[in-house]
Coordinates of C-alpha atoms in Angstrom, one line a residue:
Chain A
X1 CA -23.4 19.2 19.6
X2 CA -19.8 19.1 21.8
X3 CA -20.4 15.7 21.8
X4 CA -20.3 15.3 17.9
X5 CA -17.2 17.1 17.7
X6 CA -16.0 15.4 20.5
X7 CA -16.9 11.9 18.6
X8 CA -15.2 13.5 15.5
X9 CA -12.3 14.6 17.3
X10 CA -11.8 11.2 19.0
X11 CA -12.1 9.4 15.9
X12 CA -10.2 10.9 14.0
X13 CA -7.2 10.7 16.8
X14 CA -7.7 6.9 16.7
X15 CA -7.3 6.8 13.1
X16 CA -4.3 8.8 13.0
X17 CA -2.6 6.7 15.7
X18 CA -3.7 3.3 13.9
X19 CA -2.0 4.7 10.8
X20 CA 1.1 5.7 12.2
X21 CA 1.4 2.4 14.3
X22 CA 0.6 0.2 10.3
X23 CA 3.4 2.6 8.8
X24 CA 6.3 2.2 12.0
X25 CA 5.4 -1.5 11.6
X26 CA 5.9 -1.6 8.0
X27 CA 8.5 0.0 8.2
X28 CA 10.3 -2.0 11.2
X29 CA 9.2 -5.3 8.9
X30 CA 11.5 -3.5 5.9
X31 CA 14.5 -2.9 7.9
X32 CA 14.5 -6.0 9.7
X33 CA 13.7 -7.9 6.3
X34 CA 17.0 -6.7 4.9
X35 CA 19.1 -7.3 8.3
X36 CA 21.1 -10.2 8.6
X37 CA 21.0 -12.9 9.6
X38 CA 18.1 -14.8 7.3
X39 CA 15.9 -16.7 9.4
X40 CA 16.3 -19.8 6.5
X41 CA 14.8 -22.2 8.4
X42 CA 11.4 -20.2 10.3
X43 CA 11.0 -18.7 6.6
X44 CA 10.5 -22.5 5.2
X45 CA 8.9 -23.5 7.4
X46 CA 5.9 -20.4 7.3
X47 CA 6.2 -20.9 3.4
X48 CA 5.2 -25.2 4.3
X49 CA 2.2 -23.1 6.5
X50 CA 1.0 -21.4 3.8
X51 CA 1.1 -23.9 1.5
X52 CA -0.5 -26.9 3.2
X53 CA -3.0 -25.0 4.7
X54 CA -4.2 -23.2 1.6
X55 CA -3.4 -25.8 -1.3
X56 CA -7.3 -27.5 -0.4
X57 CA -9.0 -24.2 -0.5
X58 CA -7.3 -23.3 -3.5
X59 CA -7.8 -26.5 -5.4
X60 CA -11.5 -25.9 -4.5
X61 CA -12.1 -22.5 -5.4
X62 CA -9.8 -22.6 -8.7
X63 CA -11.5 -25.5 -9.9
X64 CA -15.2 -24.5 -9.3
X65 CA -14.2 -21.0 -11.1
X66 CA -12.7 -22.6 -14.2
X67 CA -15.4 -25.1 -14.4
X68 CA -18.4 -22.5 -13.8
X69 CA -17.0 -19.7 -16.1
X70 CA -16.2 -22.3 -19.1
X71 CA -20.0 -23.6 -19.0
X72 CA -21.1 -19.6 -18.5
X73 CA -19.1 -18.7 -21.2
X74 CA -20.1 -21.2 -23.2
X75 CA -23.5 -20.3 -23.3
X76 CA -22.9 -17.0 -23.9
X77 CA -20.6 -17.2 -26.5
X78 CA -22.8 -20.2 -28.7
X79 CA -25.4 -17.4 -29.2
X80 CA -23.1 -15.6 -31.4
X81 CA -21.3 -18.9 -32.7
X82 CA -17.9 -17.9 -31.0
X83 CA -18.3 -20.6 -28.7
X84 CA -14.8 -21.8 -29.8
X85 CA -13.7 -18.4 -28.1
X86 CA -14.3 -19.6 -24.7
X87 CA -10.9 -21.2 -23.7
X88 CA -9.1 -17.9 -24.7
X89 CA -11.5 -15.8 -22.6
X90 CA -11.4 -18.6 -19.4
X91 CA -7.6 -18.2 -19.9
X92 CA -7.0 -14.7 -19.7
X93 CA -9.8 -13.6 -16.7
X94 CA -8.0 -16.8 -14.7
X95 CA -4.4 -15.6 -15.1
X96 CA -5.0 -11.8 -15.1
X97 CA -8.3 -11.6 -12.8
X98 CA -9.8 -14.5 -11.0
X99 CA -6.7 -16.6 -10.2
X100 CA -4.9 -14.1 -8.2
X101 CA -8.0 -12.5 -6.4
X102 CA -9.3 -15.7 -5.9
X103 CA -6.2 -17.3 -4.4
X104 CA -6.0 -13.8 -2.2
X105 CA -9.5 -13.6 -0.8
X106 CA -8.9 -17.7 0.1
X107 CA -5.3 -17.3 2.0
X108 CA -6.9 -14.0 3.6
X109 CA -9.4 -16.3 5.1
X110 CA -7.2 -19.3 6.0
X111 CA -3.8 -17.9 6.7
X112 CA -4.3 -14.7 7.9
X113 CA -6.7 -15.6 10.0
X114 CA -4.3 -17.9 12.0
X115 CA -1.5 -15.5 12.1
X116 CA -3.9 -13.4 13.4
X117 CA -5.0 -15.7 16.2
X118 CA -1.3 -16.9 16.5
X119 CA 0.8 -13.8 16.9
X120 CA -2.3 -12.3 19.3
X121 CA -2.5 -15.3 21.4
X122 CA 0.9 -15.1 21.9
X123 CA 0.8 -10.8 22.9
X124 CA -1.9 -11.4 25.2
X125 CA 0.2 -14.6 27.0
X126 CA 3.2 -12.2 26.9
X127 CA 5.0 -14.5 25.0
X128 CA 6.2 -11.6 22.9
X129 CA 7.6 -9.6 26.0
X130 CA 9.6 -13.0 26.7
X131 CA 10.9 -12.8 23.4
X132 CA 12.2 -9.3 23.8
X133 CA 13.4 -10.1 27.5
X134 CA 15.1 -13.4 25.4
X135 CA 17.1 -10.6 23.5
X136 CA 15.2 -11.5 20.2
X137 CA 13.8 -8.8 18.4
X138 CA 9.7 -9.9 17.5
X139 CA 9.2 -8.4 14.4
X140 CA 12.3 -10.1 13.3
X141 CA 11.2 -13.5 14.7
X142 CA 7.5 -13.3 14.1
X143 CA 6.7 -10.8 11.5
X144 CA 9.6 -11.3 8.9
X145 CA 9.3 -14.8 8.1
X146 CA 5.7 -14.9 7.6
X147 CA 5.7 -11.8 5.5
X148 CA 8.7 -13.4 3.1
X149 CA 6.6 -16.8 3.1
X150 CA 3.1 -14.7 2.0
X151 CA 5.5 -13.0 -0.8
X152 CA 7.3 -16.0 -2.5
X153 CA 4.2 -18.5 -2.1
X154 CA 1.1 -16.6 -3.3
X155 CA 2.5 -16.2 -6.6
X156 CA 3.2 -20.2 -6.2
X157 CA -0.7 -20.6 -5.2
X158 CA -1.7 -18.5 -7.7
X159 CA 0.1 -20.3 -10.7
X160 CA -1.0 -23.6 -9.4
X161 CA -5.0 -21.9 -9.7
X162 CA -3.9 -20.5 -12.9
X163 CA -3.7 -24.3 -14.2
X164 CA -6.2 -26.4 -11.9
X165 CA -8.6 -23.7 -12.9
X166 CA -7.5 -23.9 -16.7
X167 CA -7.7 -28.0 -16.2
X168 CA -11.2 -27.9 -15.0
X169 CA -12.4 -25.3 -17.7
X170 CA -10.7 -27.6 -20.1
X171 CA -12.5 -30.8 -19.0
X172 CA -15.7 -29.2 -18.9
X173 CA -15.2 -27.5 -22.8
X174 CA -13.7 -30.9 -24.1
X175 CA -15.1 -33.8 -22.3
X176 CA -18.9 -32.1 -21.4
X177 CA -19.7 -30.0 -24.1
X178 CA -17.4 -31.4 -26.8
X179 CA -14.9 -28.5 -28.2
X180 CA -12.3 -29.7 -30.1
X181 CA -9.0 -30.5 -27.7
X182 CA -6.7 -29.5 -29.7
X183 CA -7.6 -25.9 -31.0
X184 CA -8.8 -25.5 -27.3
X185 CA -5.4 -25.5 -26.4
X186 CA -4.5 -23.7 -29.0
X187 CA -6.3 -20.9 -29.0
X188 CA -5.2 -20.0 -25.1
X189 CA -1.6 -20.7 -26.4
X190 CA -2.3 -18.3 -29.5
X191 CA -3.5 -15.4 -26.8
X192 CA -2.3 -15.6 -23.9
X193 CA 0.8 -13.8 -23.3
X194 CA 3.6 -13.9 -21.2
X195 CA 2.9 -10.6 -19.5
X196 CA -0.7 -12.3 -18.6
X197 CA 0.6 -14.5 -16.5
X198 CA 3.7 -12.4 -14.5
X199 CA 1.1 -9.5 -14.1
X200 CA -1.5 -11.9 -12.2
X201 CA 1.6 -13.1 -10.3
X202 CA 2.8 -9.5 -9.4
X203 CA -0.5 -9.0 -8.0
X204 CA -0.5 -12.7 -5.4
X205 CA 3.0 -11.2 -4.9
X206 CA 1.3 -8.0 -2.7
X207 CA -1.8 -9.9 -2.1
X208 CA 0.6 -11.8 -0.5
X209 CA 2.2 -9.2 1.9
X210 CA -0.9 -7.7 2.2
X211 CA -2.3 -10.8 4.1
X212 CA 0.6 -11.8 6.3
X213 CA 1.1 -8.0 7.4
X214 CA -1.6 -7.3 8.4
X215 CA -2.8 -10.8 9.9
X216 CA 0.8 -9.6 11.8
X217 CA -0.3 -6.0 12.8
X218 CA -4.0 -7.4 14.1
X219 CA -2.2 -9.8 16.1
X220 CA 0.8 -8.0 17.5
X221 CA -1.3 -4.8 18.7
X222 CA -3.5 -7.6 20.3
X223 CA -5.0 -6.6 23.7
X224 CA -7.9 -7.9 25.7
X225 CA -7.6 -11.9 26.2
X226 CA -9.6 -14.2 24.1
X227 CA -11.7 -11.8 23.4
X228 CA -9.3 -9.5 21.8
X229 CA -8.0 -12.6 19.7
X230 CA -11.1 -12.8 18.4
X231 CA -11.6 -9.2 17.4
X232 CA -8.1 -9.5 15.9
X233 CA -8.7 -12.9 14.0
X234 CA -11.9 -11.1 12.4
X235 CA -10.2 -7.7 11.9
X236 CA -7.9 -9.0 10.0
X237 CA -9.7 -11.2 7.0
X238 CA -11.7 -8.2 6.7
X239 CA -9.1 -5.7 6.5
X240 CA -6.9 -8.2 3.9
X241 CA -10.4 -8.9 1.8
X242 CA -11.1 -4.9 1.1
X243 CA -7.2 -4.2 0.9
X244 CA -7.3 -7.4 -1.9
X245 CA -9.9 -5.6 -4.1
X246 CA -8.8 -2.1 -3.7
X247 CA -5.5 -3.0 -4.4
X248 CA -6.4 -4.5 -7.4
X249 CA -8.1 -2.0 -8.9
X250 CA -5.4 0.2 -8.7
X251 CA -2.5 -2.4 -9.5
X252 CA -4.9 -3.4 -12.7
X253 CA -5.0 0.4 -13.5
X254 CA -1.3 0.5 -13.4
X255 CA -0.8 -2.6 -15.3
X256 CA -2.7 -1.7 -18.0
X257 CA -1.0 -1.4 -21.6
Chain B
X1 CA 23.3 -2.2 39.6
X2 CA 19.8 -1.0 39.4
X3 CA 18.8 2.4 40.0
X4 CA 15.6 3.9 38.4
X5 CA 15.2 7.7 39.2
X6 CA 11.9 9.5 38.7
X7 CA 10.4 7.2 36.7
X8 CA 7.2 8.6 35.2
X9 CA 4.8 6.4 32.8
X10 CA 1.1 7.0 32.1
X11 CA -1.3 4.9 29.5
X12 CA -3.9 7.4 28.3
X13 CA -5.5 9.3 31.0
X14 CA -4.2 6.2 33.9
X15 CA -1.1 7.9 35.6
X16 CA 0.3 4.5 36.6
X17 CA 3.9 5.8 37.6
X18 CA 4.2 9.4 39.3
X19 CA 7.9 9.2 40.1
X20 CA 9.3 5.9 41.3
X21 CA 12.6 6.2 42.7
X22 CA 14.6 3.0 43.7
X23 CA 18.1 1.5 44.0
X24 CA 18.8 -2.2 43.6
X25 CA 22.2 -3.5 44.8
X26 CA 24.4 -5.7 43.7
X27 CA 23.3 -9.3 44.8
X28 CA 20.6 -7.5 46.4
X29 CA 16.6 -9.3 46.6
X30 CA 14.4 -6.4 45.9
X31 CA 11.1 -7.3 46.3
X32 CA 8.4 -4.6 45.5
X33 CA 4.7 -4.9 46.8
X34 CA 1.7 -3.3 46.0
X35 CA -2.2 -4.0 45.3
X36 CA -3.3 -5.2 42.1
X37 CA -3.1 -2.7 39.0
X38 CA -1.0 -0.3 40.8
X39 CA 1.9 -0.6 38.6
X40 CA 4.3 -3.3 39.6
X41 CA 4.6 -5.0 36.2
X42 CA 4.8 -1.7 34.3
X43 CA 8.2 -1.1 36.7
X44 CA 9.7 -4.6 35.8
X45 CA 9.0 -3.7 31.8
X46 CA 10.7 -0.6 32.4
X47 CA 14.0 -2.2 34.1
X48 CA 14.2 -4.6 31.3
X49 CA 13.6 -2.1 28.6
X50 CA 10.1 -3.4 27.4
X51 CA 8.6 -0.4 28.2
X52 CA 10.2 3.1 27.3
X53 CA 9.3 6.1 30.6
X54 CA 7.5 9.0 29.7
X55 CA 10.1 10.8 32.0
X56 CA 13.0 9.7 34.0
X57 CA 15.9 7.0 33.9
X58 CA 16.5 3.3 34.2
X59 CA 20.2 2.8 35.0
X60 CA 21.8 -0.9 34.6
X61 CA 25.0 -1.0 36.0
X62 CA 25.8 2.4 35.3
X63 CA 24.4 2.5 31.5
X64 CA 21.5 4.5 30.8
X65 CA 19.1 1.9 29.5
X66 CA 17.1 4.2 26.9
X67 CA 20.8 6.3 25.5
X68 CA 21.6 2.8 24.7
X69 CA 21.8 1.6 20.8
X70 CA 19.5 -1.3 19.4
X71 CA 22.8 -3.4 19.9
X72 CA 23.9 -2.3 23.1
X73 CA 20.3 -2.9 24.6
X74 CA 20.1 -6.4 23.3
X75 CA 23.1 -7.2 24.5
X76 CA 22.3 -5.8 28.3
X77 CA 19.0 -7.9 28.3
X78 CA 21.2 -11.1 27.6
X79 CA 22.4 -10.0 31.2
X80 CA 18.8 -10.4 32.4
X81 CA 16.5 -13.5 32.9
X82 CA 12.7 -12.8 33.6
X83 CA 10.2 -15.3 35.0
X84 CA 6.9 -13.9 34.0
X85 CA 3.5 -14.2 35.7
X86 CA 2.2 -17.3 33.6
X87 CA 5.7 -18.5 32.6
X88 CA 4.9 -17.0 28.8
X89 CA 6.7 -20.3 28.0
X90 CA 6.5 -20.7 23.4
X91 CA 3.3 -23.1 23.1
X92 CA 4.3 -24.0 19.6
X93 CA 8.3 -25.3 21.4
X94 CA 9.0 -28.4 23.6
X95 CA 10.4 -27.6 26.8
X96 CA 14.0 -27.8 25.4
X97 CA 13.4 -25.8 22.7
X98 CA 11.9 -22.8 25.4
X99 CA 14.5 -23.8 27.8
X100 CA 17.3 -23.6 24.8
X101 CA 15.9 -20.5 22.6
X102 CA 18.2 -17.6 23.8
X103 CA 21.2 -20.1 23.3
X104 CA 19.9 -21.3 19.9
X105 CA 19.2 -17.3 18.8
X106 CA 21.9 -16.0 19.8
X107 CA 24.7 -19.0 19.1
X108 CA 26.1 -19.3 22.1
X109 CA 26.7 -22.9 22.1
X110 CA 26.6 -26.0 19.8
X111 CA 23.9 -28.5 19.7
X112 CA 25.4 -30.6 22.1
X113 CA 26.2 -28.4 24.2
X114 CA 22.8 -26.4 24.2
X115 CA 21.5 -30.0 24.9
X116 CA 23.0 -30.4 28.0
X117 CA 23.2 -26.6 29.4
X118 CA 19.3 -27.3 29.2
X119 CA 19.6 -30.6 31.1
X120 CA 21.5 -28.7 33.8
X121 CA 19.0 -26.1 34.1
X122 CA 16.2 -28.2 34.2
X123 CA 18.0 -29.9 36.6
X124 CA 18.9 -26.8 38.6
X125 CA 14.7 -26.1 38.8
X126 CA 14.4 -29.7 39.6
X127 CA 12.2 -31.1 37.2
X128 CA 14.8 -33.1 35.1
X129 CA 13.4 -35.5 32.2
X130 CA 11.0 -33.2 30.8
X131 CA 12.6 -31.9 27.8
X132 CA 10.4 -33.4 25.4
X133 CA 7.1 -32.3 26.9
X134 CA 5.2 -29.6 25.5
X135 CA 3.9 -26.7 27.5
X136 CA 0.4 -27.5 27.6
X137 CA 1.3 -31.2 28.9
X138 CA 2.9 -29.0 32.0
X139 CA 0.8 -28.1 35.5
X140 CA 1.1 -24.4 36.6
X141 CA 4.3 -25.1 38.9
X142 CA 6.2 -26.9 36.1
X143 CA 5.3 -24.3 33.5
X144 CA 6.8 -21.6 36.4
X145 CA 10.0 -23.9 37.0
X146 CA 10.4 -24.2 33.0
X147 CA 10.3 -21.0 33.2
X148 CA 12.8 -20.2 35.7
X149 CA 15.2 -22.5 33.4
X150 CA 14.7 -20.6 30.8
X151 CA 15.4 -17.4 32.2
X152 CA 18.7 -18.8 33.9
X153 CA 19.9 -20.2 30.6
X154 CA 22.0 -17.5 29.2
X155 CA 23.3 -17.4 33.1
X156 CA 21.7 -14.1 33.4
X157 CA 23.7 -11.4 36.4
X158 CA 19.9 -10.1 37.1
X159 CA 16.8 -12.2 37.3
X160 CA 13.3 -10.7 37.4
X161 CA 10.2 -12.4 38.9
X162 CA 6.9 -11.4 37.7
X163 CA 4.2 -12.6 40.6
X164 CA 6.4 -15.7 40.8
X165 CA 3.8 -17.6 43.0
X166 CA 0.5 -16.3 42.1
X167 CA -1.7 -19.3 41.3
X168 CA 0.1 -21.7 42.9
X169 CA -0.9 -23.8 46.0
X170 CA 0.8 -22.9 49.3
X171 CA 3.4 -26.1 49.1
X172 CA 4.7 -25.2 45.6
X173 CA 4.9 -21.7 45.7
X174 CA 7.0 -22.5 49.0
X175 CA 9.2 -24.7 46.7
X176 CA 9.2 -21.4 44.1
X177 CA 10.4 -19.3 46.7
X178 CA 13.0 -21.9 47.8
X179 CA 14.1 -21.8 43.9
X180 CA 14.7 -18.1 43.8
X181 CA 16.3 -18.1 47.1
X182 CA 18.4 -21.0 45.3
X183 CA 19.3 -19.3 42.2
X184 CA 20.4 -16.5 44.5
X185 CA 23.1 -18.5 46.3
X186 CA 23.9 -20.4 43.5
X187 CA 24.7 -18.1 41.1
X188 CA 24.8 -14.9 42.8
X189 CA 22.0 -13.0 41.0
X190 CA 20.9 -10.1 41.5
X191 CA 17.0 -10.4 41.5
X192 CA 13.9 -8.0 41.6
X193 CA 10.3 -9.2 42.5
X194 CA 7.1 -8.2 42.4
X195 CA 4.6 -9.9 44.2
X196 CA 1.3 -9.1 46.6
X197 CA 2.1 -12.3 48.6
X198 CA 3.7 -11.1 51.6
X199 CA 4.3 -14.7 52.9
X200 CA 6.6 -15.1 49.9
X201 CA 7.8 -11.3 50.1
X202 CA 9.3 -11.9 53.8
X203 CA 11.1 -15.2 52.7
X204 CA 12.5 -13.7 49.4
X205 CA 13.7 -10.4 50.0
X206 CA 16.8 -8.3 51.4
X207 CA 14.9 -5.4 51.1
X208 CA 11.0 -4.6 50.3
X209 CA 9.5 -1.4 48.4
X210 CA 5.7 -0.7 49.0
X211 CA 4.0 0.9 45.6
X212 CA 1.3 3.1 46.0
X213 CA -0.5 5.5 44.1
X214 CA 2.5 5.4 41.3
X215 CA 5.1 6.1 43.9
X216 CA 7.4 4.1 46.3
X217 CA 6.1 5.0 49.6
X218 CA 8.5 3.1 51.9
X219 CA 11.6 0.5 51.6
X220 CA 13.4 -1.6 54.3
X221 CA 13.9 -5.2 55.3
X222 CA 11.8 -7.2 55.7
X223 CA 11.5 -6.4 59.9
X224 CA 11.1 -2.9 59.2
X225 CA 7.8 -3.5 56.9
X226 CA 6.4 -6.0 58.8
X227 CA 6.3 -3.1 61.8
X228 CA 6.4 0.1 59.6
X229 CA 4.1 2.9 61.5
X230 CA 2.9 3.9 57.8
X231 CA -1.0 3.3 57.1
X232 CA -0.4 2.3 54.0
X233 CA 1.8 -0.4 54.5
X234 CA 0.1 -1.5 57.4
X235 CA -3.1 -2.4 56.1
X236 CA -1.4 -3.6 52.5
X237 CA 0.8 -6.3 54.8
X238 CA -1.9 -7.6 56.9
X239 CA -4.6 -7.6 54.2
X240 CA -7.1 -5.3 56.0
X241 CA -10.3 -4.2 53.7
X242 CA -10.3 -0.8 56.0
X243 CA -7.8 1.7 55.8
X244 CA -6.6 4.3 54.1
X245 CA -5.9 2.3 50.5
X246 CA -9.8 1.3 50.4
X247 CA -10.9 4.4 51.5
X248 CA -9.4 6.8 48.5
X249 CA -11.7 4.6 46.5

């Protein structure tokens, strides 16, 4: 029985300490976002990470999605003859729903992953004790730029699923199961709305420092060798995957109008 | 220059410093010794700021290292160069880039001039022409000597050496020790070391510390360790597996 409360006590000690060391970081990542100078050049070059690494997975995953719901929808919707419907619903579950999520849960996998493995291998090497001996301050350096590049190019990601995923729906409705072209288009043009689009890309926007900050935490608080890389690399698409579709829940909710 | 008093630092239930007390002179080689895991490292983090005391003081030339601002701490480290265990060299930077970072972060220098105070430091650790190699195309001594440049870029006042010749064979951890001694007489530095190789200890140092059980237990030259009367010196310097270090365990 002592040892239950014992596990409970422990437990809950570990937790506490894990969320104040996630806040101090945060909050460290904030100041030192706003402190001059602007690492230009490291932020680019992150942003070039992001992109290149994620752009096949995206392609991928956007086009499969537009492609499958347009034939599911299809189906679905010919049984009540609204099967001219289908572009309009396609476009507003890509831009609102699937395109952000989507693009998300794919960088979550790909990029934070890396930073994970990147940032630990480089606590456990005591690369980022050199840094701080070199005078450079780490989160600065290592977590700044990476945060700023998850923030400007997941919307970028996400606009480019928004119309890959649109483009494959499109050539499955016109050229496989023969909708008209033209009022394809324009029935997504005649409903989908501006807001549509910028709420979907509000969303990639904290999807987006959701995945580099924490693929930062899980590799900064690295201990334990390869091993603990490891841990941290896992840890943290996990952790971004659950933050991704609790977050959206609740950014949905707030979006609603 | 250095001077930590009472320095007390503990990581969960593991007391690893119980009041460490020592002064490092100006131009002074300190060298402290000590068995694996007993704390040397966690000293060095705590000269250079890494790692904040639970209790006590770390004084750098006077200043208080922890009453020290954000700004005022940064700019004390660019006083210090630190060779670390495994060099910690950037894998993702070419030699010139590690050897050039602090001068590149903090603008010291033009390109040009960046270009060639790396040249001369790579020079200085005698492994010139290397400055486009990467550090995983670099054996352990040249990732140490890279290193070594790269802490003597900013011409630091205090260098720190972390285990500078564990790993290395006999012949070029001789040629390490030569180095520090180099960088010593060359640019007056004031260096501490921590190491558990006592043939590198006696060549290195002014003055040796022993670290035991989270305290310094005895300082002096070199001759004076090498015949101190305590036990636990004794049996640390001549690498006995009885005594009174192996027996508390």
């Amino acid at each position: 029985m002592l040892n239950f409360f014992a596990y409970i006590g422990r437990s809950t000690l570990s937790l506490c300490e894990e969320v104040g060391r996630i806040t101090t970081l945060f909050y460290k990542t904030l100041v030192w976002t706003f402190r001059p100078p602007l690492a230009l050049k490291n932020i680019v070059q992150q942003m070039r990470e992001v992109g290149n690494r994620s752009m096949p997975v995206v392609t991928i995953t956007a086009t499969s999605t537009g492609m499958v719901f347009a034939l599911q929808t299809y189906y679905a919707l010919e049984q009540f003859q609204a099967e001219a419907l289908m572009g309009q619903a396609l476009a507003l579950a890509l831009t609102r729903e699937l395109a952000p999520v989507l693009a998300g849960l794919m960088v979550a996998g790909r990029i934070g992953a890396s930073i994970a493995a990147e940032i630990g291998t480089m606590a456990v090497t005591e690369q980022i004790d050199a840094l701080e001996t070199l005078a450079v301050n780490p989160v600065k350096h290592l977590i700044v730029p990476r945060v700023l590049a998850g923030l400007i190019m997941l919307p970028i990601l996400t606009i480019y699923a928004d119309s890959i995923g649109l483009l494959g729906g499109y050539l499955v409705g016109v050229k496989l199961l023969h909708l008209n072209p033209s009022s394809f288009i324009k029935n997504i043009l005649d409903v989908l709305k501006i807001w549509d689009v910028t709420s979907g890309l509000i969303k990639s926007a904290v999807f987006g420092v959701i995945i580099t900050f924490i693929g930062s935490y899980q590799g900064f608080y690295t201990r334990g060798g390869a091993e603990g890389v490891g841990r941290a690399t896992t840890r943290s698409v996990v952790l971004s995957c659950m933050m991704i579709l609790v977050m959206n829940f609740f950014l949905t909710k707030l979006m609603m109008y | 220059m250095i001077e930590l008093v009472d320095l007390c630092k503990s990581f969960g239930d593991n007391h690893v410093l119980r009041g460490v007390s020592l002064e490092i002179k100006e131009g002074e080689s300190m060298v402290v010794i000590g068995c694996s895991g007993s704390g040397k490292s966690v000293i060095m983090k705590h000269v250079i700021g890494i790692l904040k005391p639970d209790r006590g003081k770390v004084f750098i030339q006077g200043a208080d290292l922890w009453s020290l601002g954000e700004k005022d701490l940064n700019r004390l480290r660019q006083k210090f160069g630190m060779l670390f265990q495994y060099a910690a060299l950037f894998d993702s930077l070419s030699v010139e880039e590690n050897v050039g970072f602090a001068l590149v972060q903090h603008k010291k220098k033009n390109r040009n001039d960046i270009q060639k105070r790396v040249k001369q430091c790579l020079e200085l650790v005698g492994l010139p022409g290397v400055e486009k190699k990467r550090p995983s195309e670099l054996s352990g001594g040249m990732k140490k000597r890279v290193g070594l440049a790269r802490a003597i870029a900013l011409q630091p006042e205090i260098i720190l050496y972390d285990e500078p010749t564990t790993g290395l064979d006999p012949i070029m951890a001789d040629a390490i020790n030569n180095l520090i001694i180099d960088m010593r007489e060359k640019l007056h530095v004031t260096s501490l070391s921590i190491t558990h190789d006592m043939v590198s200890a006696y060549k290195i140092a002014d003055r040796i510390a022993m670290l035991y059980e989270g305290k310094i237990v005895e300082v002096g030259s070199p001759d004076e360790i090498r015949n101190s009367k305590n036990p636990v010196v004794h049996q640390f310097i001549n690498g006995m597996a009885q005594g009174p270090i192996t027996d508390t365990i």
